[in-house]
Coordinates of N, CA and C and ligand atoms in Angstrom, one line a residue:
X1490 N 127.5 132.8 76.7 CA 126.5 133.8 76.4 C 127.2 135.1 75.8
X1491 N 126.6 135.6 74.8 CA 127.1 136.9 74.2 C 126.4 138.0 74.8
X1492 N 127.1 139.0 75.4 CA 126.4 140.2 75.9 C 126.5 141.3 74.9
X1493 N 125.4 141.8 74.5 CA 125.4 142.8 73.5 C 124.9 144.1 74.1
X1494 N 125.6 145.2 73.9 CA 125.0 146.4 74.5 C 124.3 147.2 73.4
X1495 N 123.1 147.6 73.8 CA 122.2 148.3 72.9 C 122.6 149.7 72.8
X1496 N 122.7 150.3 71.6 CA 123.0 151.7 71.5 C 121.8 152.5 71.4
X1497 N 121.4 153.2 72.4 CA 120.2 154.1 72.4 C 120.7 155.5 72.6
X1498 N 120.1 156.4 71.9 CA 120.5 157.8 72.1 C 120.4 158.3 73.5
X1499 N 121.3 159.2 73.9 CA 121.3 159.7 75.3 C 119.8 160.1 75.8
X1500 N 119.6 159.8 77.0 CA 118.2 160.1 77.6 C 117.8 161.6 77.5
X1501 N 116.7 161.8 76.8 CA 116.1 163.2 76.8 C 114.8 163.1 77.6
X1502 N 114.4 164.1 78.3 CA 113.1 164.1 78.9 C 112.0 163.8 77.9
X1503 N 111.1 162.8 78.1 CA 110.1 162.5 77.1 C 109.1 163.6 77.0
X1504 N 108.6 163.9 75.8 CA 107.5 164.9 75.7 C 106.3 164.4 76.4
X1505 N 105.3 165.3 76.8 CA 104.2 164.9 77.6 C 103.4 163.8 76.9
X1506 N 103.4 163.8 75.5 CA 102.6 162.8 74.8 C 103.2 161.4 75.0
X1507 N 104.4 161.3 75.6 CA 105.0 160.0 75.9 C 105.1 159.8 77.4
X1508 N 104.1 160.3 78.1 CA 104.1 160.0 79.6 C 103.9 158.5 79.8
X1509 N 104.2 158.1 81.0 CA 104.1 156.7 81.4 C 102.6 156.3 81.2
X1510 N 101.7 157.1 81.5 CA 100.3 156.8 81.4 C 99.9 156.6 79.9
X1511 N 100.4 157.6 79.1 CA 100.1 157.5 77.7 C 100.7 156.2 77.0
X1512 N 101.9 155.9 77.4 CA 102.6 154.8 76.9 C 101.9 153.5 77.3
X1513 N 101.5 153.4 78.6 CA 100.7 152.2 79.1 C 99.5 152.1 78.3
X1514 N 98.8 153.2 78.1 CA 97.5 153.1 77.4 C 97.6 152.6 76.0
X1515 N 98.6 153.2 75.3 CA 98.7 152.8 73.8 C 99.4 151.4 73.7
X1516 N 100.4 151.2 74.4 CA 101.1 149.9 74.3 C 100.2 148.7 74.8
X1517 N 99.4 149.1 75.7 CA 98.5 148.0 76.3 C 97.4 147.6 75.3
X1518 N 97.3 148.3 74.2 CA 96.3 148.0 73.2 C 96.8 146.8 72.3
X1519 N 98.0 146.4 72.6 CA 98.5 145.2 71.9 C 98.3 144.0 72.8
X1520 N 97.4 143.1 72.3 CA 97.0 141.9 73.1 C 98.2 140.9 73.0
X1521 N 98.3 140.1 74.1 CA 99.3 139.1 74.1 C 98.8 137.9 74.9
X1522 N 99.5 136.8 74.8 CA 99.3 135.7 75.7 C 100.1 136.0 77.0
X1523 N 100.1 135.0 77.9 CA 100.9 135.2 79.2 C 101.6 133.9 79.4
X1524 N 102.8 134.1 80.1 CA 103.6 132.9 80.4 C 104.1 133.1 81.8
X1525 N 104.6 131.9 82.4 CA 105.4 132.0 83.6 C 106.7 131.4 83.3
X1526 N 107.8 132.2 83.5 CA 109.1 131.8 83.2 C 109.7 131.1 84.5
X1527 N 110.2 129.9 84.4 CA 110.7 129.2 85.5 C 112.1 128.7 85.4
X1528 N 112.7 128.5 86.6 CA 114.0 127.9 86.6 C 114.1 127.1 87.9
X1529 N 115.3 126.5 88.1 CA 115.5 125.7 89.3 C 117.0 125.8 89.7
X1530 N 117.2 126.3 91.0 CA 118.6 126.4 91.4 C 118.7 125.7 92.8
X1531 N 119.8 125.9 93.5 CA 120.0 125.2 94.8 C 119.0 125.6 95.8
X1532 N 118.4 126.8 95.7 CA 117.4 127.2 96.7 C 116.0 126.6 96.3
X1533 N 115.8 126.0 95.1 CA 114.5 125.5 94.8 C 114.0 126.1 93.5
X1534 N 112.7 125.9 93.3 CA 112.1 126.5 92.0 C 112.0 128.0 92.1
X1535 N 112.1 128.7 91.0 CA 111.9 130.1 90.9 C 111.1 130.4 89.6
X1536 N 110.3 131.5 89.7 CA 109.5 131.8 88.5 C 108.9 133.2 88.6
X1537 N 108.5 133.7 87.5 CA 107.7 135.0 87.5 C 106.8 135.1 86.2
X1538 N 105.7 135.8 86.4 CA 104.8 136.0 85.2 C 105.5 136.9 84.2
X1539 N 105.3 136.5 82.9 CA 106.0 137.3 81.9 C 105.1 137.4 80.7
X1540 N 104.8 138.6 80.4 CA 103.9 138.9 79.2 C 104.8 139.0 78.0
X1541 N 106.0 139.6 78.1 CA 106.8 139.9 77.0 C 107.7 138.7 76.5
X1542 N 107.0 137.7 76.0 CA 107.6 136.5 75.4 C 107.4 136.6 73.9
X1543 N 108.4 136.3 73.2 CA 108.3 136.3 71.7 C 109.0 135.2 71.0
X1544 N 108.4 134.7 70.0 CA 109.0 133.8 69.1 C 110.0 134.6 68.2
X1545 N 111.2 134.2 68.1 CA 112.2 135.1 67.4 C 112.7 134.4 66.1
X1546 N 113.1 133.2 66.1 CA 113.7 132.5 64.9 C 113.4 131.0 65.0
X1547 N 113.2 130.5 63.8 CA 113.0 129.0 63.7 C 114.4 128.3 63.4
X1548 N 115.3 128.9 62.6 CA 116.6 128.3 62.4 C 117.7 129.4 62.6
X1549 N 118.4 129.3 63.7 CA 118.2 128.4 64.8 C 116.9 128.7 65.6
X1550 N 116.4 127.8 66.4 CA 115.2 128.1 67.2 C 115.5 129.0 68.4
X1551 N 115.0 130.2 68.3 CA 115.2 131.2 69.3 C 113.9 131.9 69.8
X1552 N 113.9 132.2 71.0 CA 112.8 133.0 71.6 C 113.4 134.1 72.4
X1553 N 112.6 135.1 72.8 CA 113.1 136.1 73.7 C 112.1 136.4 74.8
X1554 N 112.6 136.8 76.0 CA 111.8 137.3 77.1 C 112.4 138.6 77.5
X1555 N 111.6 139.6 78.0 CA 112.1 140.9 78.4 C 111.8 141.0 79.9
X1556 N 112.9 141.2 80.6 CA 112.9 141.1 82.1 C 113.2 142.5 82.7
X1557 N 112.4 142.9 83.7 CA 112.7 144.1 84.5 C 114.1 144.0 85.1
X1558 N 114.9 145.1 85.0 CA 116.2 145.1 85.5 C 116.2 144.9 87.0
X1559 N 115.1 145.2 87.7 CA 115.0 145.1 89.1 C 114.6 143.6 89.5
X1560 N 114.4 142.8 88.6 CA 113.9 141.4 88.9 C 114.8 140.7 89.9
X1561 N 114.2 140.1 90.9 CA 115.0 139.3 91.9 C 115.1 137.9 91.4
X1562 N 114.1 137.5 90.6 CA 114.1 136.1 90.1 C 115.1 135.8 89.0
X1563 N 115.2 136.8 88.1 CA 116.0 136.5 86.9 C 117.5 136.2 87.2
X1564 N 118.1 137.0 88.1 CA 119.6 136.6 88.4 C 119.7 135.2 88.9
X1565 N 118.8 134.6 89.6 CA 118.8 133.2 90.0 C 118.8 132.3 88.7
X1566 N 117.8 132.6 87.9 CA 117.6 131.9 86.6 C 118.9 132.0 85.8
X1567 N 119.4 133.2 85.7 CA 120.6 133.5 84.8 C 121.8 132.6 85.2
X1568 N 122.0 132.5 86.5 CA 123.1 131.7 87.0 C 123.1 130.3 86.6
X1569 N 121.9 129.7 86.3 CA 121.7 128.3 85.9 C 122.0 128.2 84.4
X1570 N 121.8 129.3 83.7 CA 122.1 129.3 82.2 C 120.9 128.8 81.4
X1571 N 119.7 128.5 82.1 CA 118.6 128.1 81.3 C 117.3 128.5 82.0
X1572 N 116.2 128.6 81.2 CA 114.9 128.9 81.7 C 113.9 128.2 80.9
X1573 N 112.7 128.1 81.5 CA 111.6 127.4 80.8 C 110.4 128.4 80.7
X1574 N 109.8 128.5 79.5 CA 108.6 129.3 79.4 C 107.4 128.4 79.5
X1575 N 106.5 128.7 80.4 CA 105.2 127.9 80.6 C 104.1 128.8 79.9
X1576 N 103.5 128.3 78.9 CA 102.4 129.1 78.2 C 101.1 128.9 79.0
X1577 N 100.5 129.9 79.5 CA 99.4 129.8 80.4 C 98.1 129.6 79.6
X1578 N 97.2 128.7 80.2 CA 95.9 128.5 79.7 C 94.9 129.4 80.3
X1579 N 93.7 129.5 79.7 CA 92.7 130.4 80.3 C 92.3 130.1 81.7
X1580 N 92.6 128.9 82.1 CA 92.2 128.5 83.5 C 93.3 128.9 84.5
X1581 N 94.3 129.5 84.1 CA 95.5 129.8 85.0 C 95.6 131.3 85.3
X1582 N 94.5 132.0 85.4 CA 94.6 133.4 85.7 C 95.2 133.6 87.2
X1583 N 94.7 132.7 88.1 CA 95.2 132.8 89.5 C 96.7 132.6 89.5
X1584 N 97.2 131.7 88.6 CA 98.7 131.5 88.6 C 99.4 132.7 88.1
X1585 N 98.9 133.3 87.0 CA 99.5 134.6 86.5 C 99.6 135.6 87.6
X1586 N 98.5 135.7 88.4 CA 98.5 136.7 89.5 C 99.5 136.3 90.6
X1587 N 99.5 135.0 91.0 CA 100.4 134.6 92.0 C 101.9 134.8 91.7
X1588 N 102.3 134.5 90.4 CA 103.7 134.6 90.0 C 104.0 136.1 89.6
X1589 N 103.0 136.9 89.6 CA 103.3 138.3 89.3 C 103.4 139.2 90.6
X1590 N 103.1 138.5 91.8 CA 103.1 139.2 93.0 C 104.4 139.0 93.8
X1591 N 104.8 140.1 94.5 CA 106.0 140.0 95.3 C 105.6 139.8 96.8
X1592 N 106.5 139.2 97.6 CA 106.3 139.0 99.0 C 105.3 137.9 99.3
X1593 N 105.1 137.0 98.4 CA 104.2 135.8 98.7 C 105.1 134.6 98.3
X1594 N 104.6 133.4 98.8 CA 105.2 132.2 98.3 C 104.6 131.8 97.0
X1595 N 105.3 132.1 95.9 CA 104.7 131.9 94.6 C 104.4 130.4 94.3
X1596 N 105.1 129.5 95.0 CA 104.9 128.1 94.7 C 103.9 127.4 95.6
X1597 N 103.2 128.2 96.5 CA 102.2 127.5 97.4 C 101.1 127.0 96.5
X1598 N 100.8 125.7 96.7 CA 99.7 125.1 96.0 C 99.9 124.8 94.5
X1599 N 101.1 125.0 94.1 CA 101.5 124.8 92.6 C 102.0 123.4 92.4
X1600 N 101.4 122.7 91.5 CA 101.8 121.4 91.1 C 102.7 121.5 89.8
X1601 N 103.9 120.9 89.9 CA 104.7 121.0 88.7 C 105.6 119.7 88.6
X1602 N 106.0 119.5 87.4 CA 106.9 118.4 87.1 C 108.2 118.9 86.4
X1603 N 109.3 118.2 86.4 CA 110.5 118.7 85.8 C 110.4 118.6 84.2
X1604 N 110.9 119.6 83.5 CA 111.0 119.5 82.1 C 112.2 118.7 81.7
X1605 N 112.5 118.6 80.4 CA 113.8 117.9 80.0 C 115.0 118.6 80.6
X1606 N 114.9 119.9 80.8 CA 116.0 120.7 81.3 C 116.0 120.8 82.9
X1607 N 115.0 120.0 83.5 CA 114.8 120.0 84.9 C 114.2 121.2 85.5
X1608 N 113.7 122.1 84.7 CA 113.0 123.3 85.2 C 111.5 123.0 85.4
X1609 N 110.8 123.7 86.3 CA 109.4 123.4 86.5 C 108.5 123.6 85.3
X1610 N 107.7 122.6 85.0 CA 106.6 122.7 84.1 C 105.3 122.7 84.9
X1611 N 104.6 123.8 84.8 CA 103.4 124.0 85.7 C 102.2 123.2 85.2
X1612 N 101.6 122.5 86.1 CA 100.4 121.6 85.7 C 99.3 122.5 85.1
X1613 N 98.7 122.1 84.0 CA 97.6 122.9 83.4 C 98.1 123.9 82.4
X1614 N 99.4 124.1 82.2 CA 99.8 125.0 81.1 C 99.6 124.4 79.8
X1615 N 99.6 125.3 78.7 CA 99.4 124.8 77.4 C 100.6 124.1 76.8
X1616 N 101.8 124.6 77.2 CA 103.0 124.0 76.6 C 104.2 124.5 77.5
X1617 N 105.3 123.8 77.4 CA 106.6 124.4 77.9 C 107.6 124.4 76.9
X1618 N 108.6 125.4 77.0 CA 109.6 125.6 76.1 C 110.9 125.8 76.9
X1619 N 111.8 124.8 76.8 CA 113.1 124.9 77.5 C 114.1 125.7 76.7
X1620 N 114.8 126.6 77.3 CA 115.8 127.4 76.6 C 117.1 127.5 77.3
X1621 N 118.2 127.6 76.5 CA 119.5 128.0 77.0 C 119.7 129.5 76.8
X1622 N 120.2 130.2 77.8 CA 120.4 131.6 77.6 C 121.6 131.9 76.7
X1623 N 121.4 132.5 75.5 CA 122.5 132.7 74.6 C 122.9 134.2 74.4
X1624 N 122.0 135.1 74.8 CA 122.4 136.6 74.7 C 121.5 137.4 75.6
X1625 N 122.0 138.5 76.0 CA 121.3 139.5 76.7 C 121.5 140.9 76.1
X1626 N 120.5 141.6 75.9 CA 120.6 143.0 75.3 C 120.0 144.0 76.3
X1627 N 120.8 144.9 76.8 CA 120.3 145.9 77.7 C 119.3 146.8 76.9
X1628 N 118.1 147.1 77.5 CA 117.1 147.9 76.8 C 116.4 148.7 77.9
X1629 N 117.0 149.9 78.2 CA 116.3 150.8 79.1 C 116.2 150.1 80.5
X1630 N 115.0 150.1 81.0 CA 114.8 149.5 82.4 C 114.5 148.0 82.3
X1631 N 114.7 147.4 81.1 CA 114.6 146.0 80.9 C 115.8 145.4 80.3
X1632 N 115.9 144.1 80.3 CA 116.9 143.3 79.6 C 116.2 142.4 78.7
X1633 N 116.6 142.4 77.4 CA 116.0 141.4 76.5 C 116.9 140.2 76.5
X1634 N 116.3 139.1 76.9 CA 117.0 137.8 77.0 C 116.7 136.9 75.9
X1635 N 117.7 136.5 75.1 CA 117.5 135.6 74.0 C 117.8 134.1 74.4
X1636 N 116.8 133.2 74.2 CA 117.0 131.8 74.6 C 117.0 130.9 73.3
X1637 N 118.0 130.0 73.3 CA 117.9 129.0 72.2 C 117.1 127.8 72.8
X1638 N 116.1 127.4 72.0 CA 115.2 126.4 72.4 C 116.0 125.0 72.4
X1639 N 115.9 124.3 73.6 CA 116.5 123.0 73.7 C 115.5 121.9 73.8
X1640 N 114.2 122.2 74.1 CA 113.2 121.2 74.2 C 111.8 121.9 74.3
X1641 N 110.8 121.2 73.8 CA 109.5 121.7 73.8 C 108.5 120.5 74.0
X1642 N 107.3 120.9 74.6 CA 106.3 119.9 74.7 C 104.9 120.6 74.9
X1643 N 103.9 120.1 74.2 CA 102.5 120.6 74.6 C 102.3 119.9 76.0
X1644 N 101.4 120.5 76.8 CA 101.1 119.9 78.1 C 99.6 119.6 78.1
X1645 N 98.7 120.7 78.1 CA 97.3 120.4 78.1 C 96.8 120.0 76.7
X1646 N 95.6 119.6 76.7 CA 94.9 119.1 75.4 C 94.8 120.3 74.5
X1647 N 94.7 120.0 73.2 CA 94.7 121.1 72.2 C 93.4 122.0 72.3
X1648 N 92.3 121.5 72.9 CA 91.1 122.3 72.9 C 91.1 123.3 74.1
X1649 N 92.2 123.4 74.9 CA 92.3 124.4 75.9 C 92.6 125.8 75.3
X1650 N 91.9 126.8 75.9 CA 92.1 128.2 75.4 C 93.3 128.8 76.1
X1651 N 94.0 129.8 75.5 CA 95.0 130.5 76.1 C 94.5 131.6 77.1
X1652 N 95.4 132.0 78.0 CA 95.1 133.2 78.8 C 95.6 134.4 78.0
X1653 N 94.7 135.4 77.9 CA 95.1 136.6 77.1 C 95.2 137.8 78.0
X1654 N 96.1 138.7 77.7 CA 96.3 139.9 78.5 C 96.1 141.1 77.6
X1655 N 95.2 142.0 77.9 CA 94.9 143.1 77.0 C 94.4 144.3 77.9
X1656 N 95.1 145.5 77.7 CA 94.7 146.7 78.4 C 94.7 146.4 80.0
X1657 N 95.8 145.8 80.4 CA 96.0 145.5 81.8 C 95.0 144.6 82.5
X1658 N 94.2 143.8 81.7 CA 93.3 142.9 82.2 C 93.4 141.5 81.5
X1659 N 93.1 140.5 82.3 CA 93.1 139.2 81.8 C 91.8 139.0 80.9
X1660 N 91.9 138.3 79.8 CA 90.8 138.1 78.9 C 90.8 136.6 78.5
X1661 N 89.7 136.1 78.0 CA 89.6 134.8 77.4 C 89.2 135.0 76.0
X1662 N 89.6 134.0 75.1 CA 89.2 134.0 73.7 C 87.7 133.6 73.7
X1663 N 87.0 134.3 72.8 CA 85.6 133.8 72.6 C 85.5 133.3 71.2
X1664 N 84.6 132.3 71.0 CA 84.4 131.7 69.7 C 83.8 132.7 68.7
X1665 N 84.0 132.6 67.4 CA 83.4 133.5 66.4 C 81.9 133.5 66.5
Ligands
FMN125 C1 100.3 140.2 83.8 C2 101.7 140.4 84.2 C3 102.7 140.5 83.2 C4 104.1 140.7 83.6 N1 105.0 140.7 82.6 C5 106.3 140.9 82.9 C6 107.3 140.9 81.9 O1 107.0 140.7 80.7 N2 108.6 141.0 82.3 C7 109.0 141.2 83.6 O2 110.2 141.3 84.0 N3 108.0 141.2 84.6 C8 106.7 141.0 84.3 N4 105.8 141.0 85.2 C9 106.2 141.2 86.6 C10 106.8 139.9 87.2 O3 105.9 138.9 87.1 C11 107.2 140.1 88.6 O4 106.3 140.6 89.4 C12 108.5 140.9 88.7 O5 109.4 140.4 87.9 C13 109.0 141.0 90.1 O6 109.3 139.8 90.6 P1 110.8 139.2 90.7 O7 111.5 140.3 91.5 O8 110.7 137.9 91.5 O9 111.3 139.0 89.3 C14 104.4 140.8 84.9 C15 103.4 140.7 85.9 C16 102.1 140.5 85.6 C17 101.1 140.4 86.6

């Protein structure tokens, strides 16, 4: 894995227009899908809800996830060298909640099967994407993790809707 350090200008106190509340309000106006990033180590399955998943490159096939520096799950995943992105369907709001909560058994009641990389594929997801971790970029209070895709598969039928996240709320797509 290549570790790249991001060069960001020294920290200045942000102006009031860039308060956390203002940033949340404006950045939250960008709608996204939702994923659960999973891995498997000696202790068992590990995973967390992740909004910041992006398609990066087709050749080579790369994606990125952005992980809180305080994450307890990511160091476990990192040690295995691989992770799997589960793309959530509209029927999986409870799963997004469960994997975004701390202090609970995130795997209670969860049905999953191993992917090609042996990581958990959550039943009912739209697709899974297996990745090998190839780079990490420090970015403020987060780390941008770049994964090279090693395997993919649709899971649910094509007519299932995605789970959408917009302005801190779960949404469903509606037909035109
Ligand atoms: C809707 C939603 C989106 C989230 N998106 C991210 C994300 O993009 N990156 C991230 O590190 N954590 C994200 N989280 C928080 C994690 O799911 C999790 O709560 C956090 O990583 C702490 O758990 P951990 O210590 O087991 O990693 C999100 C949570 C929710 C509910």
